[in-house]
Each structure stands twice: as C-alpha cells, then as structure tokens.
Coordinates of C-alpha atoms in Angstrom, one line a residue:
X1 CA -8.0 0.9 57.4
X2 CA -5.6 2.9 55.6
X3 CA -4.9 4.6 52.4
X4 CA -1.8 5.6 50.4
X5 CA -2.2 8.6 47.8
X6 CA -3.4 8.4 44.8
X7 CA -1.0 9.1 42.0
X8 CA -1.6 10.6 38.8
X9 CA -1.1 8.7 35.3
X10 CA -0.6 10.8 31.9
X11 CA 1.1 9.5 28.4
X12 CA 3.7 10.6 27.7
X13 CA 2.9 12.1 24.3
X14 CA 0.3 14.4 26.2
X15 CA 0.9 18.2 25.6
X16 CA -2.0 19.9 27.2
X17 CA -2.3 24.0 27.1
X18 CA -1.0 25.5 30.2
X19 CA -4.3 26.8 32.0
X20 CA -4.4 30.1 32.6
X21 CA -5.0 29.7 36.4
X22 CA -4.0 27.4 39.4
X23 CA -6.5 24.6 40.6
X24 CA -7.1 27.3 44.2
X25 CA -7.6 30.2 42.4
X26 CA -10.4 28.5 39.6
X27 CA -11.5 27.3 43.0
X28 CA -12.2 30.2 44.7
X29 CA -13.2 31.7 42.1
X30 CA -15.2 29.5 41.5
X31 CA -16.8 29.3 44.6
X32 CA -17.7 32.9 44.6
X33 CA -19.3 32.8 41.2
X34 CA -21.8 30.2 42.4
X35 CA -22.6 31.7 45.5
X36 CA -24.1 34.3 43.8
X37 CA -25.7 32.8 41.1
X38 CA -27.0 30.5 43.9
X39 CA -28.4 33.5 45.8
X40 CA -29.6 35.2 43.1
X41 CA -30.7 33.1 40.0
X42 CA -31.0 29.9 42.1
X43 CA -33.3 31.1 45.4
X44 CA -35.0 33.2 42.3
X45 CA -36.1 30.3 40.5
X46 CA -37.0 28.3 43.2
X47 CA -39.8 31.1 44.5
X48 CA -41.5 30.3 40.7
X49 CA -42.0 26.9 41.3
X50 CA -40.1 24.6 43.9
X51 CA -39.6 21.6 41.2
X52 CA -38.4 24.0 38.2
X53 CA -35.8 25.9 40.8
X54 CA -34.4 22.7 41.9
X55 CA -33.2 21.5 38.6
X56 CA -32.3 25.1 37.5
X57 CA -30.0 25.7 40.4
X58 CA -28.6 22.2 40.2
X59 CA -27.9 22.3 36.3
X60 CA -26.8 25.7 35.4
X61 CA -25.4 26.9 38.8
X62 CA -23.8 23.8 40.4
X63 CA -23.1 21.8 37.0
X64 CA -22.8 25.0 34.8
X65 CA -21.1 27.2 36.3
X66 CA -18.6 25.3 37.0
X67 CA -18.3 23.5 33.6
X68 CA -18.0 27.1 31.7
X69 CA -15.0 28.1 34.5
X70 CA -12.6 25.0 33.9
X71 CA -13.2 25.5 29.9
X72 CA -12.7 29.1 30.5
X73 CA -9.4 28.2 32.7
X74 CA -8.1 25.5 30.1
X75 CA -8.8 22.3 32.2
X76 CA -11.3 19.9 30.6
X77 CA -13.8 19.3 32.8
X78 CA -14.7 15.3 32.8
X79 CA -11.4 14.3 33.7
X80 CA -10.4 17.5 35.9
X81 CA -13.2 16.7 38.1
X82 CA -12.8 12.5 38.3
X83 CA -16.5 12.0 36.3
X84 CA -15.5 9.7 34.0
X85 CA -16.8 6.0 35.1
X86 CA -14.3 3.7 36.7
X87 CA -16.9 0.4 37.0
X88 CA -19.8 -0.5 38.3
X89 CA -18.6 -1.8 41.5
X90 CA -16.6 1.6 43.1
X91 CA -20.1 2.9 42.2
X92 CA -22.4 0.4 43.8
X93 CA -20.0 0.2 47.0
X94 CA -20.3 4.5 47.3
X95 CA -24.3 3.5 46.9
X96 CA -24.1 1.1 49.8
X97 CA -21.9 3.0 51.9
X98 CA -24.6 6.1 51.4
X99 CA -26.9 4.2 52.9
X100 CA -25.5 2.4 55.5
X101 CA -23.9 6.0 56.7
X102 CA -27.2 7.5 56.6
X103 CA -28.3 4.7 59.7
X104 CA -25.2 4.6 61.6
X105 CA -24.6 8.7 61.8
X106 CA -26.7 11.1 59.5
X107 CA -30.0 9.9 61.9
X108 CA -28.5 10.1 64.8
X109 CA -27.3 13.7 64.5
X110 CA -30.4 14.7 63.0
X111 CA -31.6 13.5 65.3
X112 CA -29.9 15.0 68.5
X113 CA -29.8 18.3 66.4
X114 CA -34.1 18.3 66.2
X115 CA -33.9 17.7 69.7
X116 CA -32.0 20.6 71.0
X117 CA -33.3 23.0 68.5
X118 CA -36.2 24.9 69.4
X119 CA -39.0 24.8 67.8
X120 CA -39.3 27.7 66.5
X121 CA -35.8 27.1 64.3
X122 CA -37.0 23.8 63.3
X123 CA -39.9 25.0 61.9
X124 CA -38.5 27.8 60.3
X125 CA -36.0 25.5 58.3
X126 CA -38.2 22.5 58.0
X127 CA -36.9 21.1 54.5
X128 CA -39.9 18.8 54.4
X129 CA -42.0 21.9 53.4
X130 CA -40.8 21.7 50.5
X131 CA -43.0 18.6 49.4
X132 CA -46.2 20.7 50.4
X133 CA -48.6 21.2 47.5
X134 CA -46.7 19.8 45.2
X135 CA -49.1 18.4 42.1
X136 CA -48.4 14.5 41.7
X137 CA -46.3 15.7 38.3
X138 CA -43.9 17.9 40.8
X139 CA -43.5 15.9 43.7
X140 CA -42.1 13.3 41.0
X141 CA -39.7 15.9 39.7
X142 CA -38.7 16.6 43.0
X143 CA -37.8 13.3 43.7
X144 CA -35.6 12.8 40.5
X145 CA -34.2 15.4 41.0
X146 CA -32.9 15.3 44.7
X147 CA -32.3 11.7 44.0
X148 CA -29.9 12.1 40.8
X149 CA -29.2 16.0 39.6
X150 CA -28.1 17.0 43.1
X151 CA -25.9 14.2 43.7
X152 CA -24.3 14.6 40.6
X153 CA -23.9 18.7 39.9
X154 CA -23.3 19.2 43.5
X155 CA -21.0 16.5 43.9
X156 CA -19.1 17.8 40.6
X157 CA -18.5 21.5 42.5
X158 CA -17.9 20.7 45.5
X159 CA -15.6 17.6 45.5
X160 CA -14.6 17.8 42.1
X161 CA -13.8 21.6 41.9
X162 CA -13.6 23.2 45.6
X163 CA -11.9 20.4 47.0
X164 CA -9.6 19.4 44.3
X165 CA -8.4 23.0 44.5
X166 CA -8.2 23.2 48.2
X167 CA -5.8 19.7 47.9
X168 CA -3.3 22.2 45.9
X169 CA -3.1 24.6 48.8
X170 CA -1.2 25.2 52.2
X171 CA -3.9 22.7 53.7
X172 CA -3.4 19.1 54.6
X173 CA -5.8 16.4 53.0
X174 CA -7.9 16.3 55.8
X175 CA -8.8 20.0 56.1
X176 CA -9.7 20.2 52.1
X177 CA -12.0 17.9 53.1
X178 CA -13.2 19.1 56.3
X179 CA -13.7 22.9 54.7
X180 CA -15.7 21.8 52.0
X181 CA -17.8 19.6 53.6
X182 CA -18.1 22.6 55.7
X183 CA -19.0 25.2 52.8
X184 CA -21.2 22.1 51.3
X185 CA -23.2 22.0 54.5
X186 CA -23.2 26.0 54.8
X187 CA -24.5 25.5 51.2
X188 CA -27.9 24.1 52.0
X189 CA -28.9 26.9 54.6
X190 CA -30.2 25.1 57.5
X191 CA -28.5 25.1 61.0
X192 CA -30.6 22.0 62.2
X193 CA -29.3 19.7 59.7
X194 CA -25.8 21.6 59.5
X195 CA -23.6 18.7 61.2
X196 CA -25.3 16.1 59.6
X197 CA -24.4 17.5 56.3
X198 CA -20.9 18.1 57.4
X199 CA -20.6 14.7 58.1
X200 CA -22.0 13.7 54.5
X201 CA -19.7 15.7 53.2
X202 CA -16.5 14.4 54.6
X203 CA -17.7 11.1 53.5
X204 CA -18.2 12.3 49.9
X205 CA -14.7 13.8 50.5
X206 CA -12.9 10.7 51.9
X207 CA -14.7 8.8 48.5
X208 CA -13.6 11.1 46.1
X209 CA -10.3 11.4 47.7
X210 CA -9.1 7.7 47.9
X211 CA -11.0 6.6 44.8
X212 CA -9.9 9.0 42.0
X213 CA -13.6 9.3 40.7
X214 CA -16.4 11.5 41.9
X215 CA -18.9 8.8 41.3
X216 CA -18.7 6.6 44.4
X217 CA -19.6 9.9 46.0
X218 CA -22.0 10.8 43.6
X219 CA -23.6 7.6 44.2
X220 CA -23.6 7.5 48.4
X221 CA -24.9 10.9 48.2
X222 CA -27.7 9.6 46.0
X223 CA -28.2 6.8 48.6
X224 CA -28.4 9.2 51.4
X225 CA -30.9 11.3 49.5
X226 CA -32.9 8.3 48.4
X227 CA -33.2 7.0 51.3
X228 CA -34.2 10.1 53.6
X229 CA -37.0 11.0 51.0
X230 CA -38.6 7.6 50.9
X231 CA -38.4 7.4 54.6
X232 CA -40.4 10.9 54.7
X233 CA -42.7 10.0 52.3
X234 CA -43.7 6.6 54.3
X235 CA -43.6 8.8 57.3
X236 CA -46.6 11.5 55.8
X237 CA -48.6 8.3 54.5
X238 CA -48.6 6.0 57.5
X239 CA -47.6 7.9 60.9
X240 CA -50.6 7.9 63.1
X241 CA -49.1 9.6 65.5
X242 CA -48.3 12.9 63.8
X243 CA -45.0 14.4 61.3
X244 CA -44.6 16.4 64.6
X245 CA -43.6 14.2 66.7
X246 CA -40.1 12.4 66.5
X247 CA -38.8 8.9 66.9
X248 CA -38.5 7.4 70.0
X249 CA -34.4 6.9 71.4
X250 CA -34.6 3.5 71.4
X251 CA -35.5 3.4 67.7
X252 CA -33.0 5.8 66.8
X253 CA -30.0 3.5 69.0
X254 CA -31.1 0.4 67.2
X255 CA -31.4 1.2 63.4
X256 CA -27.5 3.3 64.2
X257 CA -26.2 0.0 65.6
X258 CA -27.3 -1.1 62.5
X259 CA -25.9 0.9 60.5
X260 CA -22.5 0.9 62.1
X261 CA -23.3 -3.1 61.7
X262 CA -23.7 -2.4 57.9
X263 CA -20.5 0.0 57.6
X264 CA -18.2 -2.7 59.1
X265 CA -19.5 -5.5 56.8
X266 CA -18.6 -2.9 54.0
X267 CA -15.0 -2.0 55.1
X268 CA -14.5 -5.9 55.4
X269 CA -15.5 -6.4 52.7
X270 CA -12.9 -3.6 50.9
X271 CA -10.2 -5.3 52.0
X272 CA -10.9 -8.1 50.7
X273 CA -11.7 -6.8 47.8
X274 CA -9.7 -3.8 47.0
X275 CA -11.4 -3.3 43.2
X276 CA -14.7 -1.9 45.0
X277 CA -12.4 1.5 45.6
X278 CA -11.8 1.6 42.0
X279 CA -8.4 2.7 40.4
X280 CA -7.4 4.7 43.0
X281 CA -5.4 7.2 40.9
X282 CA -6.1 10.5 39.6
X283 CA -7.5 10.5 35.7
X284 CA -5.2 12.1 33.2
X285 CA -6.1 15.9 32.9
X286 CA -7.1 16.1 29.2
X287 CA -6.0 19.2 27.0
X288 CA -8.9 21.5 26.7
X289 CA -9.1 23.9 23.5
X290 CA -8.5 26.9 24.1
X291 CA -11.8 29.3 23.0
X292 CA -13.6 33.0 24.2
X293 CA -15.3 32.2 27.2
X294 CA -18.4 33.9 25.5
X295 CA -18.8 30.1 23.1
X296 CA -18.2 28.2 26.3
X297 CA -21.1 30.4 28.1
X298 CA -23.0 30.7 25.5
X299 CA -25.4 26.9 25.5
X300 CA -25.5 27.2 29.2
X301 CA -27.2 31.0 29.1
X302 CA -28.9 30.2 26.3
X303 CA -30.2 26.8 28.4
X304 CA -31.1 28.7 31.0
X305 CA -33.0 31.7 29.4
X306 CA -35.1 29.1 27.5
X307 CA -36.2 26.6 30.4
X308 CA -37.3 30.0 32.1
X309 CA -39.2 30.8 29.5
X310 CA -41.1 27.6 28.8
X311 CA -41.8 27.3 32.8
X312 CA -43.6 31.0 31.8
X313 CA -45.2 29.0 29.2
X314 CA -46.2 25.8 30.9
X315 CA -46.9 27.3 34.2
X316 CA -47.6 30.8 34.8
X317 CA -50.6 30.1 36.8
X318 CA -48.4 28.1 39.4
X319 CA -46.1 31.2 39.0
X320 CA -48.6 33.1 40.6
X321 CA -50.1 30.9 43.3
X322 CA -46.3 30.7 44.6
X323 CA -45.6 34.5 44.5
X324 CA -49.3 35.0 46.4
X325 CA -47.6 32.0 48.5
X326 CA -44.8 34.3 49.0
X327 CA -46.6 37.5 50.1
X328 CA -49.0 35.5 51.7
X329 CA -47.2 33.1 54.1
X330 CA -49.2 30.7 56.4
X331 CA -47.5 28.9 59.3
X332 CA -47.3 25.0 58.8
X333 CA -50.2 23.7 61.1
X334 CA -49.0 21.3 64.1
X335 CA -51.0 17.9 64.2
X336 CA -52.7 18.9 67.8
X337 CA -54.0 22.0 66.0
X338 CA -57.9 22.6 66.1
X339 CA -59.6 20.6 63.7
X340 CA -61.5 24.0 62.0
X341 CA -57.7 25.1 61.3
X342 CA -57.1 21.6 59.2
X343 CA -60.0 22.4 57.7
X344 CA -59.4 25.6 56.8
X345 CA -56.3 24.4 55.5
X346 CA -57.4 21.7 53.5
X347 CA -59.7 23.8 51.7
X348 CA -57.6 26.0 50.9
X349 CA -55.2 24.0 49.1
X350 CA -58.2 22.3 47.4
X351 CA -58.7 25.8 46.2
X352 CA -55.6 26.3 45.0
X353 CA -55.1 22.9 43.2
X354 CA -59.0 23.9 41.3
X355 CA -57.4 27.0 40.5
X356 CA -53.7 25.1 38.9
X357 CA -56.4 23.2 36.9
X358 CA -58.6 25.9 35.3
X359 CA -61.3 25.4 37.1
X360 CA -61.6 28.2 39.7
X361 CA -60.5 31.9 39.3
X362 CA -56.8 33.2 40.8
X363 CA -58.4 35.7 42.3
X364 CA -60.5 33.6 44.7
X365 CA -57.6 32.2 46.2
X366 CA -56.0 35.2 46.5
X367 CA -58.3 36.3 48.9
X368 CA -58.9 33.3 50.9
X369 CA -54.9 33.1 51.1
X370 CA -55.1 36.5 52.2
X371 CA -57.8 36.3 54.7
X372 CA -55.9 32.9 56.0
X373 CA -52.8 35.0 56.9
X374 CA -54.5 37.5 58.5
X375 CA -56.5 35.8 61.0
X376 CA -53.3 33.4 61.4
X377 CA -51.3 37.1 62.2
X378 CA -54.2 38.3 64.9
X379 CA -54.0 34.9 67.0
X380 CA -49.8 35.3 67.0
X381 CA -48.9 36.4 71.0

C-alpha cells in the first residue's frame, strides 16, 4: 500500500508568535530533559511504590515535561503534537491494528529474543516482576495505567515531540521513525524485549506519520499493552505447567499466522475505506501565548510535589516494605524450586501483606526479609 504526505492546513488569518526554537532543537532538548527526570525522579518514584511511580513518570515526565517545553518554546501543544481527536474510526483501526501486530510480530520476536537470551538476562529484566506483591488496589492501578497513561504520555513524547522534530532534520521519514522507535525501545531498559519494542515503535511511527493524529497510535499501543497484560495475567492464574516455561513453536507459528491473517484483513479493509486513516494532514499549529516558563512549570511541579506527598501520607508503610525490598533483594523462585523455598516465600509475603494492613509489626518482616536474603546469598555458587 502506499502513502503520499500529509500536508499541512492553516487559515489564512492565523498569526502565531514565532517560537523561540526549531521543532529539532525543542526535540533534543527535549529528549535530554526527560532522560533525566526519567532517571532520576521517575526510577525514584518507582522504588516507593511500583503503582505510584508508574503514573508519576508517565504524567509529569513523559506528558509534563514535554507539555511545559512546547509552552516554553511558543508551540501549543495539542495541536503541535497531532492530540486532538480526528473520529472514532482512525482510532478504533490503530486499536485493531495494536492488536493484530502484537500476534503476527511482537510474539514472535519475544519470543525468539527469550529464547536466545540466557537466563540469567531474562531474569534479570523480567518485566512481569513488576506485578509481584501488588495489593488487589495496585495491581488495578497498574493496569490502568499501562493500559491508558503510557499509551498516551509516551506516545505524546515520543511520536508527537521526538519524531515530529526528527522529520524537520537532515533525516529521511523513514529514519525519524526508525530512531525513535529506537530511543522509545532504549527507553524501557530491557535488551530481551528491545526489538520487539523497536518494532512497536515503528508502527506507532508509520500511524502517526500517515494519519496526522497521535491517537491511532495512542490507541494500537494501548492494544498491544492490553493485550500482553491480560495474556500474563491468564497465564499466572491457569498455567499448570509453570510462568517458567515458554510456549511451545507450534503455538507461537500459529497465533503469528494469525495475526499476519488479521493485519491483511485490516489493510484491505483501508483501502477500501480510506476514512479509517483519518484526515491525513497535519493539524494547524495554534498560536501559543507567550508567558515565563516559571507559570507554565509551575501546576506541573506543584502536581508533582503534592502526589508525592499524599503517597507519604496514604502509604508510608508500603514505602518502607519497598525500600527493605530494595536493600533486601530475593531472587524470583523458579517453579521446579523446592517446595520449603515456596513456602518460605509464601509466608513471607503473607508477612508482609499483615504488616501493609496494620496487623503485624515492620520490624518483623524486616528480619525475616533479611534472614531470607541471606540464606538465599550462602546457597549462590
């Protein structure tokens, strides 16, 4: 299938203030900003409490600190980055695609990836750990939050920030989107799932790209998310045979035939029906006023500073579990493990979950943590 450019409309009354910098440099700029609030503020909140950090870093470093840099920079940000709605049905086509990708490539490389990775680097950067001893309250946040703030503040830097800038420079269309699905992927810190991300991210690219809106993007990436979680989730609940141990090749063949089935229905079905890749033309850049950067940075600091304080507030008992977590840290347990270690295990967290509730002391699973590690760090080779 192919694709002409989009073209850009504007009145022609429109008299926008010139920003004070080009779409590359508020891009690298911007990309350097976030990295290190990502590093810093983001990986910091995360160690308080998984479910807190995900929406902090999503919000105010993804969302916000990218927001406060196009005010700063005189672009207004909504139409600058293609969020404003074009329809339901660009939206609901990015959804299906999301999915339909996720069969036909994002399993299979996953799935070759966890099979030439050794173990040791799989464990290491086993996402999935991050659904471990989660309260019933948090795992829902979790959820939620994967499933709609990541889509739509990552999807809002990346596509409708990094790459929009890296359109205006020296580098063809193809490798805007090719380095930032690159950086995206490089975002998320693990080198098993590194080409499957890629991969997403060229797909979020190529939507973005050839629809003039961010959200069919937003929406396959919320697909993709979706549907990986719920697929883990079934996995923990029903698998007899272990979370260890992967699916067989002939599984994995099958459901990508499918998929590939399901992403040729879908381009049919574009071309016959052209209005499911929306308008196909960039918005009109709105004016934005121009004001200090201290009043645009102001709500989003101030946003920040108080949802840290009221999870010090809410939680600070599950602020200290995670930081005894952190000095602490246990191995995950393989399924052919002795049963005395799943034991162990189990009672431990049981501890810990008494303790989140009131109704045993902090320091009680201190020690057991503590005792836990250390007989875990005598039986290491």
């Amino acid at each position: 299938m192919s694709f002409s450019p989009v073209s850009e409309v504007s009145p022609v009354d429109a008299s926008p203030p010139p920003p004070s910098m080009s779409p590359l440099g508020v891009a690298l700029v911007g990309l350097g900003l976030v990295l290190c609030l990502f590093l810093t503020a983001g990986a910091g909140s995360q160690l308080l409490n998984a479910a807190f950090g995900l929406w902090f870093s999503e919000l105010f470093v993804f969302l916000g600190a990218a927001w406060v840099l196009l005010r700063a920079t005189r672009y207004e940000p909504v139409s600058y980055t293609g969020l404003r709605p074009q329809g339901w049905a660009p939206a609901a086509f990015g959804f299906a695609l999301g999915v339909a990708n996720f069969f036909a490539l994002v399993a299979p490389i996953q799935f070759a990836a966890q099979s030439l990775a050794p173990e040791w680097l799989r464990q290491m950067f086993d996402g999935s750990r991050i659904f471990e001893g989660q309260s019933p309250v948090e795992l829902a946040v979790l959820l939620v939050g994967v499933s709609v703030a990541a889509p739509v503040c990552e999807e809002f830097f990346f596509r409708g920030l990094l790459q929009k800038g890296l359109l205006a420079s020296s580098l063809s269309r193809a490798g805007a989107v090719g380095v930032t699905a690159v950086v995206f992927s490089a975002f998320h810190l693990d080198p098993v799932g590194f080409m499957a991300r890629v991969e997403l991210g060229v797909l979020f690219g190529l939507l973005r790209l050839y629809t003039g809106s961010l959200w069919p993007g937003i929406l396959a990436h919320s697909a993709n998310n979706v549907v990986s979680s719920v697929l883990f989730l079934l996995a923990r609940e029903f698998d007899e045979g272990g979370m260890d141990e992967r699916p067989p090749v002939q599984g994995v063949l099958l459901i990508m035939l499918l998929g590939w089935g399901a992403l040729a229905g879908l381009i049919t079905l574009a071309r016959k029906h052209p209005a499911l890749w929306g308008a196909r033309q960039e918005p009109f850049q709105a004016p934005s006023p121009d004001r200090p950067l201290v009043r645009w940075a102001l709500p989003w600091v101030l946003g920040a500073t108080l949802s840290l304080g009221g999870l010090a507030l809410v939680d600070m008992t599950g602020i200290r579990l995670n930081m005894i977590d952190m000095k602490q840290p246990l191995p995950r347990l393989k399924d052919d493990a002795p049963d005395a270690l799943h034991a162990e295990r189990a009672s431990l967290l049981l501890l810990r979950a008494e303790v989140r509730s009131g109704r045993a002391p902090l320091q009680a699973y201190a020690e057991e943590r503590a005792q836990q590690a250390l007989r875990h760090r005598g039986q290491e080779p």
